[in-house]
XYZ file of C-alpha atoms in Angstrom:
490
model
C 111.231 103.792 123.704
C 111.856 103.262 127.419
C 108.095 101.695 129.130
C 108.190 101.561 132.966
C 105.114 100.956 135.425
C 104.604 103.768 138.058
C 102.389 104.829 140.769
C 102.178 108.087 141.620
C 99.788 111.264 141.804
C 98.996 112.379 138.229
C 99.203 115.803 139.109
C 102.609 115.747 140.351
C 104.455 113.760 137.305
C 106.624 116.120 135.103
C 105.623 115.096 131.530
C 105.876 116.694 128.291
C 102.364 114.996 127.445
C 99.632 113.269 130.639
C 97.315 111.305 129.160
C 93.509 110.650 130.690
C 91.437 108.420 130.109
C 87.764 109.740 130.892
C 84.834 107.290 130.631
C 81.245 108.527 128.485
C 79.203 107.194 131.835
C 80.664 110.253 133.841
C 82.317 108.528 136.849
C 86.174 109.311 136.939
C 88.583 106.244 138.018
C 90.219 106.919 140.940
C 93.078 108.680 139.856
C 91.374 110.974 137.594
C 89.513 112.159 140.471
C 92.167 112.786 142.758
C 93.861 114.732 139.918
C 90.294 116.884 139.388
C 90.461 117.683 142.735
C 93.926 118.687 142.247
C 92.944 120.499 139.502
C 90.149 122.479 141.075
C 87.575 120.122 139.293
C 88.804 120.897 135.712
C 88.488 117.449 134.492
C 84.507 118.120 135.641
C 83.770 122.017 134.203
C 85.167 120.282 130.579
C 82.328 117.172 130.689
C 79.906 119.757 131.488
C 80.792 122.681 129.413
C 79.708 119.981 126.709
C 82.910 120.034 124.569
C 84.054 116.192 125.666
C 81.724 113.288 125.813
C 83.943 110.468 126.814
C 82.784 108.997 123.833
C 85.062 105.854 122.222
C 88.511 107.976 121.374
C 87.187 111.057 121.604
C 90.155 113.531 122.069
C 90.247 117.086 124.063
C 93.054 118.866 124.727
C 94.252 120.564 127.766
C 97.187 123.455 127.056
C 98.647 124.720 129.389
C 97.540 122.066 132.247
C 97.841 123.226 135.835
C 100.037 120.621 137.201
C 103.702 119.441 136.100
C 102.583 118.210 132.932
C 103.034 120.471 129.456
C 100.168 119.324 127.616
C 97.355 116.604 128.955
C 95.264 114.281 126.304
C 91.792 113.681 127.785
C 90.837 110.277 125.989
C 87.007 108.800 125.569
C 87.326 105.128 127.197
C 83.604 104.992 126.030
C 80.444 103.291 128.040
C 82.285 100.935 130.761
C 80.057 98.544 129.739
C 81.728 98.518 126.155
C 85.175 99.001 127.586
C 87.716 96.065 126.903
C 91.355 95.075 125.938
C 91.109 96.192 122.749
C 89.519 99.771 123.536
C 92.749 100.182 125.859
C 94.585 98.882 123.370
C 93.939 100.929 120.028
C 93.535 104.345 122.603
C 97.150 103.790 123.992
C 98.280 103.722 120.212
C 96.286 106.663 119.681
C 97.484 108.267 122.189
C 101.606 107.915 121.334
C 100.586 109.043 117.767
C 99.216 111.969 119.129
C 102.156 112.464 121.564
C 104.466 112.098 118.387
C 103.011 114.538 116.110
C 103.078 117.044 119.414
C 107.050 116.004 119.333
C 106.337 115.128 123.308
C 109.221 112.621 124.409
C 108.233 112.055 127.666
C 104.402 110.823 128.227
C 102.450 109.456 130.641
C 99.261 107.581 130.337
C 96.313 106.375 132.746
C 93.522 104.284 131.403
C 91.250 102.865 133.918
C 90.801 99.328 134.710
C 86.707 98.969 134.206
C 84.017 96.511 133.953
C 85.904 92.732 133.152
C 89.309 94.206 132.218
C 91.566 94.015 135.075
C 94.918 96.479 135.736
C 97.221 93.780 134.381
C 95.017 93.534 131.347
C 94.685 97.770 130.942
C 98.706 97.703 131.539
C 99.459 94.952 128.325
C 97.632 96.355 126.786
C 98.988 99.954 127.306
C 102.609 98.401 126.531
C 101.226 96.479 122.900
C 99.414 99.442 121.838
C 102.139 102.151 122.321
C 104.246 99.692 120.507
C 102.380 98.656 117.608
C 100.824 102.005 117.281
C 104.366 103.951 116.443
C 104.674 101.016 113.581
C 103.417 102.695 110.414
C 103.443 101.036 107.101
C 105.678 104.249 105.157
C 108.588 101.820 105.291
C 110.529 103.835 102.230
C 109.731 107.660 103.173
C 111.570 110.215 104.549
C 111.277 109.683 108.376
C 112.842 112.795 109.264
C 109.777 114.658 109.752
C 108.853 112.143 113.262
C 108.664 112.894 116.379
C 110.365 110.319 118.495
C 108.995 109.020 121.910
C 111.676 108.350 124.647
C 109.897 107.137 127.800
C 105.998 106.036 128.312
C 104.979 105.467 131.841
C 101.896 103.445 132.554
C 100.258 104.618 135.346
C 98.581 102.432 138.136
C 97.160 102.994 141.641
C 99.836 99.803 142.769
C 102.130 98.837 141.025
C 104.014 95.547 141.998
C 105.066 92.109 140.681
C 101.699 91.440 138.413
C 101.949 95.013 136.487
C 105.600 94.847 135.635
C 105.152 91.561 134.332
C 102.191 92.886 131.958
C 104.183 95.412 130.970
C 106.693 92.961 129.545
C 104.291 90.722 127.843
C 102.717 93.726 126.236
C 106.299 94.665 124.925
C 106.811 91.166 123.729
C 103.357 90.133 121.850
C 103.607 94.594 120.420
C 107.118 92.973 119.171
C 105.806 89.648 117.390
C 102.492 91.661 116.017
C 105.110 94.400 114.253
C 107.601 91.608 112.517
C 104.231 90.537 110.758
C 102.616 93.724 110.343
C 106.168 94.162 108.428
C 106.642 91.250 106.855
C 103.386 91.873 105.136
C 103.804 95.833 104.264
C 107.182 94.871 102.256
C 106.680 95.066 98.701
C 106.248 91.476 96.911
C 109.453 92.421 94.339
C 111.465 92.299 98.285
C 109.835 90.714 100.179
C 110.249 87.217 97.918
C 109.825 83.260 99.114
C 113.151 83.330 99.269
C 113.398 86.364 101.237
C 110.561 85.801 103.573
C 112.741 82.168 104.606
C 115.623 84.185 104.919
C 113.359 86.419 107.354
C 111.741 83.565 109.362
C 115.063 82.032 110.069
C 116.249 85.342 111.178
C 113.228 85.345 113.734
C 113.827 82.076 114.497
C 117.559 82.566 115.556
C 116.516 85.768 117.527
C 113.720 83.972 119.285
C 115.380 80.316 120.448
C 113.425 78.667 118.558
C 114.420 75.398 116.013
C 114.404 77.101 111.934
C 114.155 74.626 109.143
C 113.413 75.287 105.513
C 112.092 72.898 102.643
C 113.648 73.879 99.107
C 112.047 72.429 96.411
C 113.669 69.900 95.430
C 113.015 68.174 99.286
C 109.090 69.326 99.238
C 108.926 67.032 95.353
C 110.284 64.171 97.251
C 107.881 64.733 100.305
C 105.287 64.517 96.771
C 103.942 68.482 98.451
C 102.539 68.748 94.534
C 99.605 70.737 95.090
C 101.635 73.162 96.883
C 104.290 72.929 93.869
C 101.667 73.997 91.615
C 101.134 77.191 92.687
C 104.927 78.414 92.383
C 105.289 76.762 88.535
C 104.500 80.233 86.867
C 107.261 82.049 89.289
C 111.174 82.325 88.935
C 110.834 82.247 92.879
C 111.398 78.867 94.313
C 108.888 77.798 96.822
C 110.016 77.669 100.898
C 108.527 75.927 102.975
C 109.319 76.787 106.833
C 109.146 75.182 110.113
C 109.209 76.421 113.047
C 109.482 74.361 116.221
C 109.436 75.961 119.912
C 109.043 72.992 122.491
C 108.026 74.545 126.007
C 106.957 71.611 127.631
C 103.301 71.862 127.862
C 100.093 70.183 126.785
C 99.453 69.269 123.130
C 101.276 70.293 120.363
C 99.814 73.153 118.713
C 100.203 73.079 114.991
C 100.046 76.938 113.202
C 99.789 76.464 109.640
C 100.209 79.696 107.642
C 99.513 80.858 103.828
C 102.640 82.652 102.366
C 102.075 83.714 98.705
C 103.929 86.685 98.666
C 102.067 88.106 95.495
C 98.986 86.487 93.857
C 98.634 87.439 90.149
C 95.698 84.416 90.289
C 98.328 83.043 87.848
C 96.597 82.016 84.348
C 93.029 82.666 86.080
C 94.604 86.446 86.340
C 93.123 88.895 88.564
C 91.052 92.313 87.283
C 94.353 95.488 87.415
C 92.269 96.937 90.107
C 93.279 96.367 93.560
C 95.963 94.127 92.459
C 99.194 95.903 94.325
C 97.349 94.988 97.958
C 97.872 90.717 96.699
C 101.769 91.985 98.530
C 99.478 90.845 101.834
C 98.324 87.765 100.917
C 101.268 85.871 102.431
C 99.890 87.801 105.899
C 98.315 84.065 107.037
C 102.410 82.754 106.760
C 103.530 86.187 108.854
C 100.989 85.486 111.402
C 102.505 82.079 112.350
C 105.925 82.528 112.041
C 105.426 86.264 113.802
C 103.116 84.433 116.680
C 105.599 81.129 117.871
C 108.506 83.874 118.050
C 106.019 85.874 120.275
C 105.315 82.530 122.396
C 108.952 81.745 122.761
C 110.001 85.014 123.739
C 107.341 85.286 126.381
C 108.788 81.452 127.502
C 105.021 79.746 127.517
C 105.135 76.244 128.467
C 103.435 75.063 125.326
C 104.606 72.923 122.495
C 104.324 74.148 119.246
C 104.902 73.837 115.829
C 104.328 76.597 112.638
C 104.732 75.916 109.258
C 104.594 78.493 106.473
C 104.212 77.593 102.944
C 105.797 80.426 100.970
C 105.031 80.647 96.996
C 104.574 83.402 94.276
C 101.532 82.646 92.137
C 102.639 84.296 88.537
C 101.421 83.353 84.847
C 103.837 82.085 82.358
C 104.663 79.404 80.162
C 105.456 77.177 83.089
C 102.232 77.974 85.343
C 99.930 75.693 86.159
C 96.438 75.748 83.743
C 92.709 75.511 84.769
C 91.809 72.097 84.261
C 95.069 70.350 85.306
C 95.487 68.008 87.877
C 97.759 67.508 90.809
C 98.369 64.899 93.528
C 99.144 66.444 97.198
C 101.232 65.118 99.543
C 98.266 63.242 101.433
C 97.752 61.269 97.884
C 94.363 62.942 97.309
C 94.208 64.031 93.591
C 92.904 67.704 92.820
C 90.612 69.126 89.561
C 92.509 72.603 89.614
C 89.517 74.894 88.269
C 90.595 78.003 89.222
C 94.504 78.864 89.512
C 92.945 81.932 91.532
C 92.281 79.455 94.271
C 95.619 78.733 95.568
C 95.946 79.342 98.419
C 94.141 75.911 99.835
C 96.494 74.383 97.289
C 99.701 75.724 99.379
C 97.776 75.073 102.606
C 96.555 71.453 101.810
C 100.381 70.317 101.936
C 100.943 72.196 104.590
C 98.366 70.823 107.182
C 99.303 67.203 106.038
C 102.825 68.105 106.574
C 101.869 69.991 110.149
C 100.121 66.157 111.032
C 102.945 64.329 109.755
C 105.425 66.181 112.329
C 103.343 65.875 115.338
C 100.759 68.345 115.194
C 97.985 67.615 118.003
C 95.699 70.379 117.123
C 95.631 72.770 114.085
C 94.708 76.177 113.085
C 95.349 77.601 109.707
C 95.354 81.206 108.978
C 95.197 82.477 105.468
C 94.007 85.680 103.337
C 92.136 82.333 101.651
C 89.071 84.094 100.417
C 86.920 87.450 99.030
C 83.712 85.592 99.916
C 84.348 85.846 103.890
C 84.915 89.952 103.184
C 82.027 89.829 101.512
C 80.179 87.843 104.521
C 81.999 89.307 107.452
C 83.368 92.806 105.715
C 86.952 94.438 107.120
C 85.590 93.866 111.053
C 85.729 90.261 111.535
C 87.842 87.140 110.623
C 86.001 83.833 109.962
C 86.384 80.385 111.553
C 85.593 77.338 110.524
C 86.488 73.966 112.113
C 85.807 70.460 112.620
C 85.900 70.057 116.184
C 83.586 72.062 118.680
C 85.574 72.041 121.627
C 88.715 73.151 119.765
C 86.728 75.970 117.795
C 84.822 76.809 121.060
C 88.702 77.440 122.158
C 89.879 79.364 119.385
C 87.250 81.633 120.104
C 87.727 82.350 123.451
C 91.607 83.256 123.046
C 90.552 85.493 120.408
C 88.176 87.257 122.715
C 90.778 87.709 125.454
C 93.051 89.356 123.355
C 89.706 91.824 121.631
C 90.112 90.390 118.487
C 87.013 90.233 116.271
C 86.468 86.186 115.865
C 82.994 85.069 114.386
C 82.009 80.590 113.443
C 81.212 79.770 110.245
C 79.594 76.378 109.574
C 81.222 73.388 107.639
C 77.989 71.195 106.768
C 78.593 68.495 104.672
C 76.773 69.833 101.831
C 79.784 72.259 101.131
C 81.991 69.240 100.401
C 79.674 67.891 97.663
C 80.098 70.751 95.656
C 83.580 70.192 95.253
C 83.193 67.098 93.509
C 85.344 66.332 90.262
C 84.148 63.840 87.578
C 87.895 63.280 86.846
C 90.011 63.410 90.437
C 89.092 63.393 94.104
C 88.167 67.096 94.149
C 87.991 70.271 92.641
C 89.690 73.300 94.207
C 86.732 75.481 93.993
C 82.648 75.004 94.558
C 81.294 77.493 92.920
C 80.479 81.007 93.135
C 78.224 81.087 96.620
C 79.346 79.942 99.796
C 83.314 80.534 99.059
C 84.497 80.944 102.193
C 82.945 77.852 102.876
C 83.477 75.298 100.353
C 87.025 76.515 100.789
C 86.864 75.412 104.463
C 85.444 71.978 103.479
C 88.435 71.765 100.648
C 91.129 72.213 103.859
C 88.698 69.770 106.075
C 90.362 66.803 103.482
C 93.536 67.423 104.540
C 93.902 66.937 108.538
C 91.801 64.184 109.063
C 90.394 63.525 112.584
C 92.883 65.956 114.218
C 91.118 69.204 116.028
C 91.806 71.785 113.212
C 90.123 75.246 113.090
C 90.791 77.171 110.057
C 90.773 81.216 110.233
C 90.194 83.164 106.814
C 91.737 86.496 107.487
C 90.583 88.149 103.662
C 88.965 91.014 105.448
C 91.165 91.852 108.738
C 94.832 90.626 107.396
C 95.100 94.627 106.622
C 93.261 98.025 106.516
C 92.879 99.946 102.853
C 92.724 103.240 105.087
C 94.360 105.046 107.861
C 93.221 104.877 111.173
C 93.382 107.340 114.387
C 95.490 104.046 116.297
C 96.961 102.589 113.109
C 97.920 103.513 109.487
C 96.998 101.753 106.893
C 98.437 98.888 105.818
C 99.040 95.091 107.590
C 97.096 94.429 110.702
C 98.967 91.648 112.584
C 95.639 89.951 112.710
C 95.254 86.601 114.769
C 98.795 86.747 115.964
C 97.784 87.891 119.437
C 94.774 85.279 119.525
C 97.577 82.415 118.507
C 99.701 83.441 121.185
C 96.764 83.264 123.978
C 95.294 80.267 122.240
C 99.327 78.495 122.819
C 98.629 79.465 126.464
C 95.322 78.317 126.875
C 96.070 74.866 125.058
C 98.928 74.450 127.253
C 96.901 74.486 130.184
């Protein structure tokens, strides 16, 4: 698909779809109302005829139109008050999956820049959504039956410099939220350790940036044994990647990433029910690896380093028990109570290692827990940290980018409960707080360096379709990681 930035009447451009967007407070940007003036005040006789509210993607169609265009979409942008990045975001993807089931090729969308979000923002945003919005999650259907876009053209009062330049970053972070949004909806019996290396060194290659991968035999001499544990029940070897972009800029960001590409919850086995979505809990290892690619390719001047610990987590004769005990790579010893719990197990390692190679400030993003759906439901991820300033910064990138971001606390009190009367710790406190005592199990491994830790359970995919997205992986976090590479570089 072909993206380009014009500026130019709406009533004169010869589309087979124009999309408007039309905000619920009733005033019309400035090149809606030229084009309702154009259009003998159509845009106004449809608000008042009642049928279209401008309510948050609210659709009404206009067939025939009486300009150029075929067909025009009038899209709800919703109270400007309300309006952000994300509302632009998921209505451009609604918008190109409404323009593909209407087999239109050639569409052109306005959104207005309101309240906070600026034209650059409205025009990234344009660009990601389009993109990641004609990614669906059918990856082994017949495809015949699509409708193929060939050109979108973002439409802006001025155009210039700044706009073309969104339009590009849009294209590139659209590009790194896809790779994980696919790396997740793979099936686990593809979409192996193994494979899932193979993958990231792929990325790696086409991005510029350093690849290297730990095989097992290299993470037992590193002693990575809590990690280890959690790949004894699988034929799979355990990967470990690492990925290493140096821009030149500010601290070096450490993205740490949970990669078990199916969790059985080994001998501690999870209920039938459910159990084909454990393909996405390996989505915390996409996000990384997807997110440096997407800071490389846009060329931030940041330094950064993501490491994915990839690992099936099977039952067998080989897998690890409740009740064993393993030493990680950091020498603390761990009470493994719950074989269900493992993904702080791969992710313990996997900070330590992210320290050991430089890492200035961490974030970890995992599928780590039900307890934070449970807390925080499919809307929000959870974040958890050890330093306020960092956290305080984690936040803000994910609100620049609309993703839903909300602190959790990490008193000391969660860390008692993980107490073991035979090793250092237990991998699990107890049924309440699960989320958190999982937090305070991670907290052990990075020490005094500025570490946030993001538990994408609830967000890492949807369990039902969407108007902007089917269902399936998310991308979650990798657009906040990206921003939060930019902000920490500054």
């Amino acid at each position: 698909m072909n993206l380009e930035v014009i500026s130019q009447p709406l009533a004169s451009i010869d589309a087979d779809l124009l999309v408007v967007g039309i905000a619920q407070d009733g005033n019309l940007s400035p090149e809606a109302q030229t084009l309702n003036s154009e259009w003998s005040g159509l845009l106004d006789r449809v608000k008042a005829e009642g049928g279209f509210k401008g309510k948050a993607y609210e659709l009404d169609w206009l067939y025939p139109t009486p300009g150029k265009a075929r067909r025009a979409l009038l899209l709800g942008t919703g109270k400007t008050s309300a309006y952000d990045v994300r509302t632009a975001r998921r209505l451009a993807a609604i918008a190109v999956r409404q323009a593909r089931n209407k087999r239109a090729s050639r569409v052109a969308i306005a959104l207005p820049a309101a309240g906070s979000v600026s034209i650059e923002q409205v025009v990234q945003a344009i660009a990601d959504g389009a993109i990641t919005g004609l990614a669906d999650s059918d990856l082994y259907k017949d495809q015949d039956n699509k409708g193929e876009i060939e050109n979108l053209q973002v439409v802006v009062a001025e155009g210039g410099e700044a706009a073309s330049a969104a339009l590009e970053r849009g294209r590139k972070i659209a590009a790194a939220v896809n790779f994980g949004r696919w790396l997740g909806d793979e099936p686990a019996n593809i979409m192996t350790p193994v494979r899932a290396a193979e993958e990231a060194r792929r990325w790696a290659s086409e991005c510029g940036i350093e690849c290297q991968v730990l095989g097992e035999e290299e993470l037992r001499e590193a002693g990575m044994g809590s990690l280890l544990s959690v790949a004894d029940g699988s034929k799979y070897p355990p990967q470990v990647v690492v990925l290493t972009y140096n821009g030149g800029g500010g601290p070096t960001l450490g993205l740490v990433g949970k990669g078990v590409t199916f969790d059985t919850g080994g001998i501690s086995i999870k209920p039938a029910a459910d159990m084909h979505y454990m393909k996405y809990d390996m989505c915390g290892a996409a996000a990384v690896i997807s997110a440096i690619g997407g800071i490389a390719q846009i060329g931030l001047k940041a330094n950064v380093i993501a490491i994915a610990g990839m690992v099936e987590n099977m039952p067998s004769g080989t897998a690890t028990r409740p009740g064993d005990v393993v030493r990680a790579a950091n020498g603390k010893t761990i009470e493994i109570i719950n074989t269900d719990a493992e993904g702080r197990l791969v992710l313990a390692d996997a900070l330590d290692l992210a320290r050991k190679r430089g890492a200035e400030r961490l974030v970890d993003v995992a599928t780590l827990t039900g307890a934070i759906k449970v807390a925080l439901g499919d809307v929000a991820t959870g974040a958890m940290g050890n330093n306020e300033e960092w956290t305080s910064q984690v936040l803000a990138a994910a609100k620049a980018t609309g993703e839903a971001l909300w602190p959790m606390p990490l008193y000391p009190e969660y860390t008692d409960k993980l107490k073991s009367n035979i090793a250092d710790m237990m991998n699990t406190g107890g049924r309440f707080g699960g989320a958190l005592t999982a937090g305070a199990f991670l907290q052990q491994f990075v020490g005094d360096t500025p570490w946030v830790h993001l538990d994408v359970a609830g967000t890492a995919y949807t369990e039902k379709d969407h108007s902007w997205q089917m269902k399936g992986a998310t991308g979650a976090m990798i657009r906040t990681l990206i921003e939060l590479a930019r902000s920490n570089a500054e």
